[in-house]
């Protein structure tokens, strides 16, 4: 491990005096969350990994014990990115003048201060990190708001009969638009026409519940057919249970289960963790859970291809949608009963983004019918 030498004088340690306010400091309480910074295999002890969450630049690496570390990717000396530097002895060295930081962010070596260097009484901000289900999360709440919960668990991980894989996708849009898109059924017959679901001019009844920190949607469509369903997903024609769930502030979980929803014969889940990179840029980690019987491993390559095609259709519509949102810099939406879940999601996210001032959106239940 690298250790500190003698303390060197710091003749000036100015914090930011000018510059813009990054998103992290202008989103109310939305910073007090676990956000996915990367996948486990991307964070190593060999090479720094750069990530960006709420416009804060982060550098991640592992210490010699394999524990993931996250620091601000901005050297205290002249602000060069540490992610372009080197890892050695559990420390990270800046590529510009070699200032060296340990896993806590403490400056343990300033090479310009002598042949063996010297430590400076300065510390870079470090972030709480969790690693689970192949993902590395960072808590963005800062020292005044330490973690008060654990990251969202991926569904059915490790349960018999279930397999899973991740997809990682960059979208040119913000988290509110993305979570709405992932929960939105009416768009599937337009954006994914022929791929996921075709227009059948059928009514669908839904129940939409808003809780303190979630929006839960149950659809009454036991005979719905999705793309490849009949052949692959539901050969026995069992009734389908379809639920869409949004968990504040950035997670959606979509379940299609066939047979008994408590112990489905077959089914799949789509869980999306949206990481806000900047106002109109997000990175989404999509966990696909599959239970398709003994053929699941054989079907997985086909499903990887299929889900990639579907998600790219969303990437395209979200890009042009995001362009319009950016052009006007705000939203002016018209909503019908089919958009009930969207309105509920916006109410929860807006309240948090506004710093939780004013009355909190009340828990409520609504029923609505829409056509696909
Ligand atoms: S900018 Fe990092 S050591 Fe100078
Ligand atoms: Fe979609």
Short mmCIF file of C-alpha atoms and ligand atoms in Angstrom, two decimals:
data_model
loop_
_atom_site.label_atom_id
_atom_site.label_comp_id
_atom_site.label_asym_id
_atom_site.label_seq_id
_atom_site.Cartn_x
_atom_site.Cartn_y
_atom_site.Cartn_z
CA UNK A 1 0.00 0.00 0.00
CA UNK A 2 1.17 3.53 -0.61
CA UNK A 3 1.75 5.53 2.56
CA UNK A 4 2.01 9.20 3.31
CA UNK A 5 5.42 10.89 3.57
CA UNK A 6 5.90 14.21 5.36
CA UNK A 7 3.19 16.82 5.21
CA UNK A 8 3.82 19.45 2.60
CA UNK A 9 2.56 23.01 2.82
CA UNK A 10 -0.46 23.92 0.78
CA UNK A 11 -0.10 27.56 -0.11
CA UNK A 12 -3.60 27.82 -1.58
CA UNK A 13 -6.45 25.35 -1.75
CA UNK A 14 -9.20 27.23 -3.47
CA UNK A 15 -12.41 25.42 -3.96
CA UNK A 16 -14.41 26.24 -7.02
CA UNK A 17 -15.01 29.97 -7.11
CA UNK A 18 -16.46 30.23 -10.55
CA UNK A 19 -18.08 27.75 -12.87
CA UNK A 20 -21.47 26.36 -13.54
CA UNK A 21 -23.59 24.40 -11.08
CA UNK A 22 -23.55 20.79 -12.16
CA UNK A 23 -26.69 18.68 -12.14
CA UNK A 24 -25.72 16.91 -8.94
CA UNK A 25 -26.24 20.16 -7.04
CA UNK A 26 -29.43 21.23 -8.78
CA UNK A 27 -31.73 18.21 -8.69
CA UNK A 28 -33.25 18.57 -5.23
CA UNK A 29 -33.09 15.22 -3.44
CA UNK A 30 -32.51 13.14 -6.57
CA UNK A 31 -28.80 13.06 -5.68
CA UNK A 32 -29.55 10.95 -2.57
CA UNK A 33 -29.61 7.68 -4.44
CA UNK A 34 -27.57 4.71 -5.55
CA UNK A 35 -26.79 5.04 -9.23
CA UNK A 36 -25.05 2.39 -11.32
CA UNK A 37 -21.57 3.60 -12.27
CA UNK A 38 -20.51 0.50 -14.18
CA UNK A 39 -20.47 -3.25 -14.34
CA UNK A 40 -18.28 -5.31 -12.03
CA UNK A 41 -15.91 -6.44 -14.78
CA UNK A 42 -15.28 -2.83 -15.85
CA UNK A 43 -13.90 -1.84 -12.44
CA UNK A 44 -10.43 -3.34 -12.01
CA UNK A 45 -7.18 -2.88 -10.09
CA UNK A 46 -5.29 -2.49 -13.38
CA UNK A 47 -6.85 0.47 -15.13
CA UNK A 48 -9.02 3.36 -13.86
CA UNK A 49 -12.62 3.37 -15.09
CA UNK A 50 -14.30 6.72 -15.83
CA UNK A 51 -18.01 7.27 -15.23
CA UNK A 52 -20.29 10.28 -15.06
CA UNK A 53 -23.36 10.58 -12.83
CA UNK A 54 -25.45 13.77 -12.51
CA UNK A 55 -22.62 15.54 -14.37
CA UNK A 56 -20.13 14.61 -11.64
CA UNK A 57 -17.07 12.93 -13.11
CA UNK A 58 -16.02 9.81 -11.26
CA UNK A 59 -13.05 7.49 -11.39
CA UNK A 60 -13.47 3.93 -10.18
CA UNK A 61 -10.90 1.25 -9.45
CA UNK A 62 -10.26 -1.61 -7.03
CA UNK A 63 -7.91 -1.61 -4.08
CA UNK A 64 -5.55 -4.58 -3.52
CA UNK A 65 -8.30 -6.35 -1.53
CA UNK A 66 -10.60 -6.12 -4.57
CA UNK A 67 -12.92 -3.54 -3.01
CA UNK A 68 -14.29 -1.01 -5.50
CA UNK A 69 -13.39 2.64 -4.90
CA UNK A 70 -15.02 5.78 -6.37
CA UNK A 71 -13.39 9.23 -6.27
CA UNK A 72 -14.09 12.50 -8.03
CA UNK A 73 -12.28 12.35 -11.36
CA UNK A 74 -10.70 15.75 -10.90
CA UNK A 75 -7.24 16.15 -9.47
CA UNK A 76 -7.08 18.67 -6.62
CA UNK A 77 -3.91 20.19 -8.06
CA UNK A 78 -4.84 21.44 -11.53
CA UNK A 79 -8.01 19.39 -12.12
CA UNK A 80 -6.65 16.86 -14.62
CA UNK A 81 -8.71 13.65 -14.90
CA UNK A 82 -7.31 10.92 -12.67
CA UNK A 83 -8.98 8.33 -14.89
CA UNK A 84 -6.18 9.02 -17.41
CA UNK A 85 -3.58 8.16 -14.77
CA UNK A 86 -2.16 4.95 -13.34
CA UNK A 87 -2.99 2.59 -10.50
CA UNK A 88 -0.22 1.30 -8.25
CA UNK A 89 -0.08 -0.07 -4.70
CA UNK A 90 -3.81 0.55 -4.25
CA UNK A 91 -3.39 4.25 -5.13
CA UNK A 92 -4.14 6.33 -8.20
CA UNK A 93 -1.61 8.75 -9.68
CA UNK A 94 -2.54 11.84 -11.65
CA UNK A 95 -1.20 11.82 -15.23
CA UNK A 96 -0.22 15.52 -15.12
CA UNK A 97 2.22 16.03 -12.19
CA UNK A 98 1.91 12.73 -10.38
CA UNK A 99 -0.06 13.70 -7.28
CA UNK A 100 -1.05 10.41 -5.71
CA UNK A 101 -4.29 9.56 -3.88
CA UNK A 102 -5.15 6.59 -1.70
CA UNK A 103 -8.53 4.82 -1.68
CA UNK A 104 -9.96 7.38 0.73
CA UNK A 105 -9.00 10.24 -1.60
CA UNK A 106 -6.19 11.49 0.68
CA UNK A 107 -3.20 13.05 -1.10
CA UNK A 108 -0.32 10.76 -0.12
CA UNK A 109 2.37 12.02 -2.45
CA UNK A 110 3.23 15.31 -4.18
CA UNK A 111 6.30 14.43 -6.30
CA UNK A 112 7.32 18.08 -6.85
CA UNK A 113 7.90 18.45 -3.10
CA UNK A 114 11.05 16.41 -2.84
CA UNK A 115 12.85 13.29 -4.01
CA UNK A 116 10.55 10.96 -2.08
CA UNK A 117 7.52 13.22 -2.39
CA UNK A 118 5.35 14.43 0.45
CA UNK A 119 1.71 14.21 1.46
CA UNK A 120 -0.54 17.25 1.34
CA UNK A 121 -3.31 17.80 3.90
CA UNK A 122 -5.98 17.54 1.24
CA UNK A 123 -8.59 14.96 0.42
CA UNK A 124 -10.53 14.32 -2.75
CA UNK A 125 -14.21 13.47 -2.31
CA UNK A 126 -14.81 9.72 -2.19
CA UNK A 127 -18.19 8.06 -2.61
CA UNK A 128 -19.86 5.08 -0.92
CA UNK A 129 -19.84 2.11 -3.29
CA UNK A 130 -21.81 -1.15 -3.40
CA UNK A 131 -21.33 -4.13 -5.65
CA UNK A 132 -24.05 -6.70 -6.29
CA UNK A 133 -25.55 -8.72 -9.14
CA UNK A 134 -22.65 -7.74 -11.41
CA UNK A 135 -23.16 -3.99 -11.00
CA UNK A 136 -21.24 -1.29 -9.15
CA UNK A 137 -23.38 1.44 -7.56
CA UNK A 138 -22.26 4.80 -6.22
CA UNK A 139 -24.19 6.85 -3.64
CA UNK A 140 -24.34 10.44 -4.85
CA UNK A 141 -25.84 12.06 -1.73
CA UNK A 142 -22.52 13.49 -0.51
CA UNK A 143 -21.20 13.54 3.07
CA UNK A 144 -24.28 15.34 4.44
CA UNK A 145 -26.64 12.63 3.25
CA UNK A 146 -25.03 9.21 3.71
CA UNK A 147 -26.76 6.07 2.36
CA UNK A 148 -30.01 5.20 4.12
CA UNK A 149 -30.90 2.14 2.01
CA UNK A 150 -29.36 -0.52 -0.23
CA UNK A 151 -29.39 -0.58 -4.06
CA UNK A 152 -32.33 -2.09 -5.93
CA UNK A 153 -32.00 -5.90 -6.15
CA UNK A 154 -32.27 -7.60 -9.54
CA UNK A 155 -35.34 -9.87 -9.66
CA UNK A 156 -35.16 -13.66 -9.44
CA UNK A 157 -31.33 -13.70 -9.35
CA UNK A 158 -30.19 -17.16 -8.33
CA UNK A 159 -33.68 -18.69 -8.32
CA UNK A 160 -33.99 -22.09 -10.02
CA UNK A 161 -35.01 -21.94 -13.68
CA UNK A 162 -34.06 -18.28 -14.13
CA UNK A 163 -31.16 -16.95 -16.22
CA UNK A 164 -30.21 -13.37 -16.85
CA UNK A 165 -28.03 -11.03 -18.87
CA UNK A 166 -27.37 -7.30 -18.91
CA UNK A 167 -27.59 -4.80 -21.71
CA UNK A 168 -25.87 -1.44 -21.48
CA UNK A 169 -27.29 1.35 -23.62
CA UNK A 170 -26.69 5.09 -23.94
CA UNK A 171 -29.74 7.23 -24.58
CA UNK A 172 -29.88 10.89 -25.60
CA UNK A 173 -32.65 11.76 -23.17
CA UNK A 174 -33.27 12.32 -19.47
CA UNK A 175 -34.32 9.80 -16.84
CA UNK A 176 -37.96 10.95 -16.59
CA UNK A 177 -38.52 10.40 -20.32
CA UNK A 178 -36.75 7.04 -20.20
CA UNK A 179 -38.60 5.52 -17.25
CA UNK A 180 -41.86 6.62 -18.87
CA UNK A 181 -40.79 5.01 -22.14
CA UNK A 182 -39.91 1.73 -20.42
CA UNK A 183 -43.35 1.66 -18.73
CA UNK A 184 -45.31 2.84 -21.76
CA UNK A 185 -47.48 0.22 -23.45
CA UNK A 186 -49.20 2.38 -26.12
CA UNK A 187 -45.88 3.19 -27.84
CA UNK A 188 -45.13 -0.49 -28.40
CA UNK A 189 -47.61 -0.75 -31.28
CA UNK A 190 -45.96 2.25 -32.98
CA UNK A 191 -42.26 2.22 -32.18
CA UNK A 192 -41.96 -1.58 -32.04
CA UNK A 193 -44.60 -2.36 -34.62
CA UNK A 194 -44.17 -5.92 -35.82
CA UNK A 195 -41.25 -6.56 -33.45
CA UNK A 196 -42.80 -6.54 -30.03
CA UNK A 197 -46.50 -6.06 -30.47
CA UNK A 198 -48.73 -5.22 -33.42
CA UNK A 199 -51.71 -2.98 -33.32
CA UNK A 200 -54.81 -5.04 -32.61
CA UNK A 201 -57.33 -2.29 -31.80
CA UNK A 202 -58.12 -3.97 -28.51
CA UNK A 203 -58.92 -2.24 -25.22
CA UNK A 204 -56.68 -2.82 -22.20
CA UNK A 205 -57.81 -2.02 -18.69
CA UNK A 206 -55.15 -1.00 -16.22
CA UNK A 207 -54.94 -0.23 -12.54
CA UNK A 208 -52.33 2.37 -11.63
CA UNK A 209 -51.25 2.86 -8.04
CA UNK A 210 -49.00 5.61 -6.77
CA UNK A 211 -47.33 4.90 -3.43
CA UNK A 212 -44.85 7.07 -1.51
CA UNK A 213 -42.02 6.12 -3.82
CA UNK A 214 -43.36 3.89 -6.59
CA UNK A 215 -45.91 3.60 -9.39
CA UNK A 216 -47.35 0.12 -9.84
CA UNK A 217 -49.37 -0.83 -12.91
CA UNK A 218 -51.34 -4.02 -13.45
CA UNK A 219 -52.83 -4.73 -16.86
CA UNK A 220 -55.83 -6.87 -17.58
CA UNK A 221 -54.72 -8.57 -20.79
CA UNK A 222 -54.50 -12.31 -20.07
CA UNK A 223 -54.36 -13.21 -23.78
CA UNK A 224 -51.87 -10.58 -24.99
CA UNK A 225 -49.34 -11.77 -27.54
CA UNK A 226 -45.87 -10.30 -27.76
CA UNK A 227 -43.68 -10.80 -30.82
CA UNK A 228 -42.33 -14.30 -30.40
CA UNK A 229 -44.62 -15.20 -27.48
CA UNK A 230 -46.66 -18.09 -28.69
CA UNK A 231 -43.76 -20.12 -30.02
CA UNK A 232 -41.16 -19.42 -27.41
CA UNK A 233 -42.62 -17.94 -24.28
CA UNK A 234 -45.97 -19.51 -23.86
CA UNK A 235 -46.35 -22.72 -25.86
CA UNK A 236 -49.12 -23.96 -23.58
CA UNK A 237 -51.19 -20.79 -23.96
CA UNK A 238 -51.30 -20.09 -20.20
CA UNK A 239 -52.81 -16.81 -18.99
CA UNK A 240 -50.36 -13.91 -18.84
CA UNK A 241 -49.81 -11.55 -15.94
CA UNK A 242 -48.25 -8.26 -16.96
CA UNK A 243 -47.09 -5.75 -14.36
CA UNK A 244 -45.03 -2.60 -14.81
CA UNK A 245 -43.42 -0.99 -11.79
CA UNK A 246 -41.50 2.22 -11.33
CA UNK A 247 -39.39 2.72 -8.23
CA UNK A 248 -38.14 6.18 -7.37
CA UNK A 249 -36.20 7.68 -8.80
CA UNK A 250 -34.80 5.71 -11.71
CA UNK A 251 -35.75 2.03 -11.82
CA UNK A 252 -38.42 0.27 -13.85
CA UNK A 253 -39.34 -3.37 -13.65
CA UNK A 254 -41.57 -5.03 -16.24
CA UNK A 255 -42.77 -8.60 -15.68
CA UNK A 256 -44.49 -10.87 -18.17
CA UNK A 257 -45.33 -14.10 -16.38
CA UNK A 258 -47.24 -17.10 -17.74
CA UNK A 259 -49.26 -19.37 -15.47
CA UNK A 260 -49.26 -18.76 -11.72
CA UNK A 261 -47.54 -15.39 -11.17
CA UNK A 262 -46.19 -16.62 -7.82
CA UNK A 263 -44.49 -19.56 -9.51
CA UNK A 264 -44.67 -18.96 -13.27
CA UNK A 265 -44.18 -21.79 -15.76
CA UNK A 266 -42.36 -19.35 -18.04
CA UNK A 267 -41.79 -15.63 -18.15
CA UNK A 268 -39.37 -12.80 -18.47
CA UNK A 269 -38.53 -9.63 -16.57
CA UNK A 270 -36.97 -6.41 -17.82
CA UNK A 271 -35.41 -4.28 -15.09
CA UNK A 272 -33.89 -0.97 -16.14
CA UNK A 273 -31.53 1.07 -13.98
CA UNK A 274 -31.21 4.55 -15.47
CA UNK A 275 -28.07 6.48 -14.63
CA UNK A 276 -28.41 10.23 -15.27
CA UNK A 277 -25.18 11.27 -17.00
CA UNK A 278 -26.35 14.81 -17.84
CA UNK A 279 -29.81 16.36 -18.33
CA UNK A 280 -30.29 14.80 -21.77
CA UNK A 281 -27.90 11.88 -21.61
CA UNK A 282 -28.45 8.65 -19.66
CA UNK A 283 -26.84 5.25 -19.46
CA UNK A 284 -29.26 2.39 -18.92
CA UNK A 285 -28.33 -0.99 -17.47
CA UNK A 286 -31.07 -3.40 -18.49
CA UNK A 287 -31.32 -6.70 -16.65
CA UNK A 288 -33.18 -9.31 -18.66
CA UNK A 289 -34.41 -12.25 -16.58
CA UNK A 290 -35.58 -15.37 -18.42
CA UNK A 291 -37.43 -18.47 -17.39
CA UNK A 292 -38.23 -20.39 -20.54
CA UNK A 293 -37.85 -23.98 -19.44
CA UNK A 294 -35.03 -26.33 -20.44
CA UNK A 295 -34.43 -24.51 -23.73
CA UNK A 296 -33.53 -21.22 -21.99
CA UNK A 297 -29.75 -21.44 -22.64
CA UNK A 298 -30.35 -22.22 -26.33
CA UNK A 299 -32.83 -19.38 -26.72
CA UNK A 300 -30.65 -16.80 -25.01
CA UNK A 301 -28.59 -15.80 -28.11
CA UNK A 302 -31.78 -15.20 -30.06
CA UNK A 303 -33.24 -13.18 -27.21
CA UNK A 304 -30.07 -11.10 -26.90
CA UNK A 305 -30.41 -10.21 -30.58
CA UNK A 306 -34.14 -9.55 -30.28
CA UNK A 307 -33.91 -7.35 -27.17
CA UNK A 308 -31.07 -5.35 -28.75
CA UNK A 309 -33.24 -4.63 -31.82
CA UNK A 310 -36.16 -3.53 -29.63
CA UNK A 311 -34.02 -1.30 -27.40
CA UNK A 312 -32.41 0.37 -30.43
CA UNK A 313 -35.89 1.37 -31.60
CA UNK A 314 -36.34 3.10 -28.25
CA UNK A 315 -32.89 4.70 -28.57
CA UNK A 316 -34.02 6.23 -31.88
CA UNK A 317 -37.35 7.61 -30.66
CA UNK A 318 -35.77 8.86 -27.43
CA UNK A 319 -33.06 10.67 -29.42
CA UNK A 320 -35.50 12.71 -31.50
CA UNK A 321 -37.78 13.23 -28.48
CA UNK A 322 -34.80 14.40 -26.40
CA UNK A 323 -33.79 16.80 -29.14
CA UNK A 324 -37.19 18.49 -28.91
CA UNK A 325 -37.04 18.55 -25.11
CA UNK A 326 -33.61 20.17 -25.27
CA UNK A 327 -34.70 22.70 -27.86
CA UNK A 328 -37.53 24.03 -25.71
CA UNK A 329 -35.74 23.41 -22.41
CA UNK A 330 -38.88 22.25 -20.64
CA UNK A 331 -42.01 20.25 -21.12
CA UNK A 332 -45.54 21.11 -22.07
CA UNK A 333 -47.36 17.77 -22.10
CA UNK A 334 -50.99 16.95 -22.79
CA UNK A 335 -52.15 13.77 -21.06
CA UNK A 336 -55.16 11.50 -21.45
CA UNK A 337 -56.24 8.68 -19.09
CA UNK A 338 -53.88 6.37 -21.04
CA UNK A 339 -51.04 8.49 -19.60
CA UNK A 340 -52.01 8.08 -15.95
CA UNK A 341 -48.80 6.30 -15.02
CA UNK A 342 -46.74 8.98 -16.76
CA UNK A 343 -48.46 11.70 -14.78
CA UNK A 344 -47.83 9.77 -11.54
CA UNK A 345 -44.13 9.26 -12.37
CA UNK A 346 -43.72 12.94 -13.20
CA UNK A 347 -45.40 13.96 -9.94
CA UNK A 348 -42.99 11.89 -7.81
CA UNK A 349 -39.85 12.89 -9.71
CA UNK A 350 -40.83 16.56 -9.91
CA UNK A 351 -41.45 16.68 -6.17
CA UNK A 352 -38.00 15.22 -5.44
CA UNK A 353 -36.31 17.40 -8.03
CA UNK A 354 -37.92 20.45 -6.45
CA UNK A 355 -36.25 19.62 -3.14
CA UNK A 356 -39.37 17.96 -1.64
CA UNK A 357 -40.96 21.31 -0.99
CA UNK A 358 -44.73 21.69 -0.96
CA UNK A 359 -47.22 18.87 -0.48
CA UNK A 360 -45.97 15.41 -1.31
CA UNK A 361 -48.01 13.56 -3.98
CA UNK A 362 -50.58 11.47 -2.11
CA UNK A 363 -50.79 7.70 -2.49
CA UNK A 364 -53.68 6.99 -4.84
CA UNK A 365 -55.17 4.41 -7.20
CA UNK A 366 -56.66 5.06 -10.63
CA UNK A 367 -58.24 2.83 -13.24
CA UNK A 368 -58.12 3.58 -16.93
CA UNK A 369 -58.70 1.97 -20.31
CA UNK A 370 -56.53 2.46 -23.35
CA UNK A 371 -56.32 0.89 -26.80
CA UNK A 372 -53.45 -0.85 -28.51
S1 LIG B 1 -3.18 18.25 -12.21
FE1 LIG B 1 -2.98 16.44 -11.12
S2 LIG B 1 -0.97 16.45 -10.43
FE2 LIG B 1 -1.18 18.36 -11.41
FE1 LIG B 2 -40.04 0.71 -26.18
#
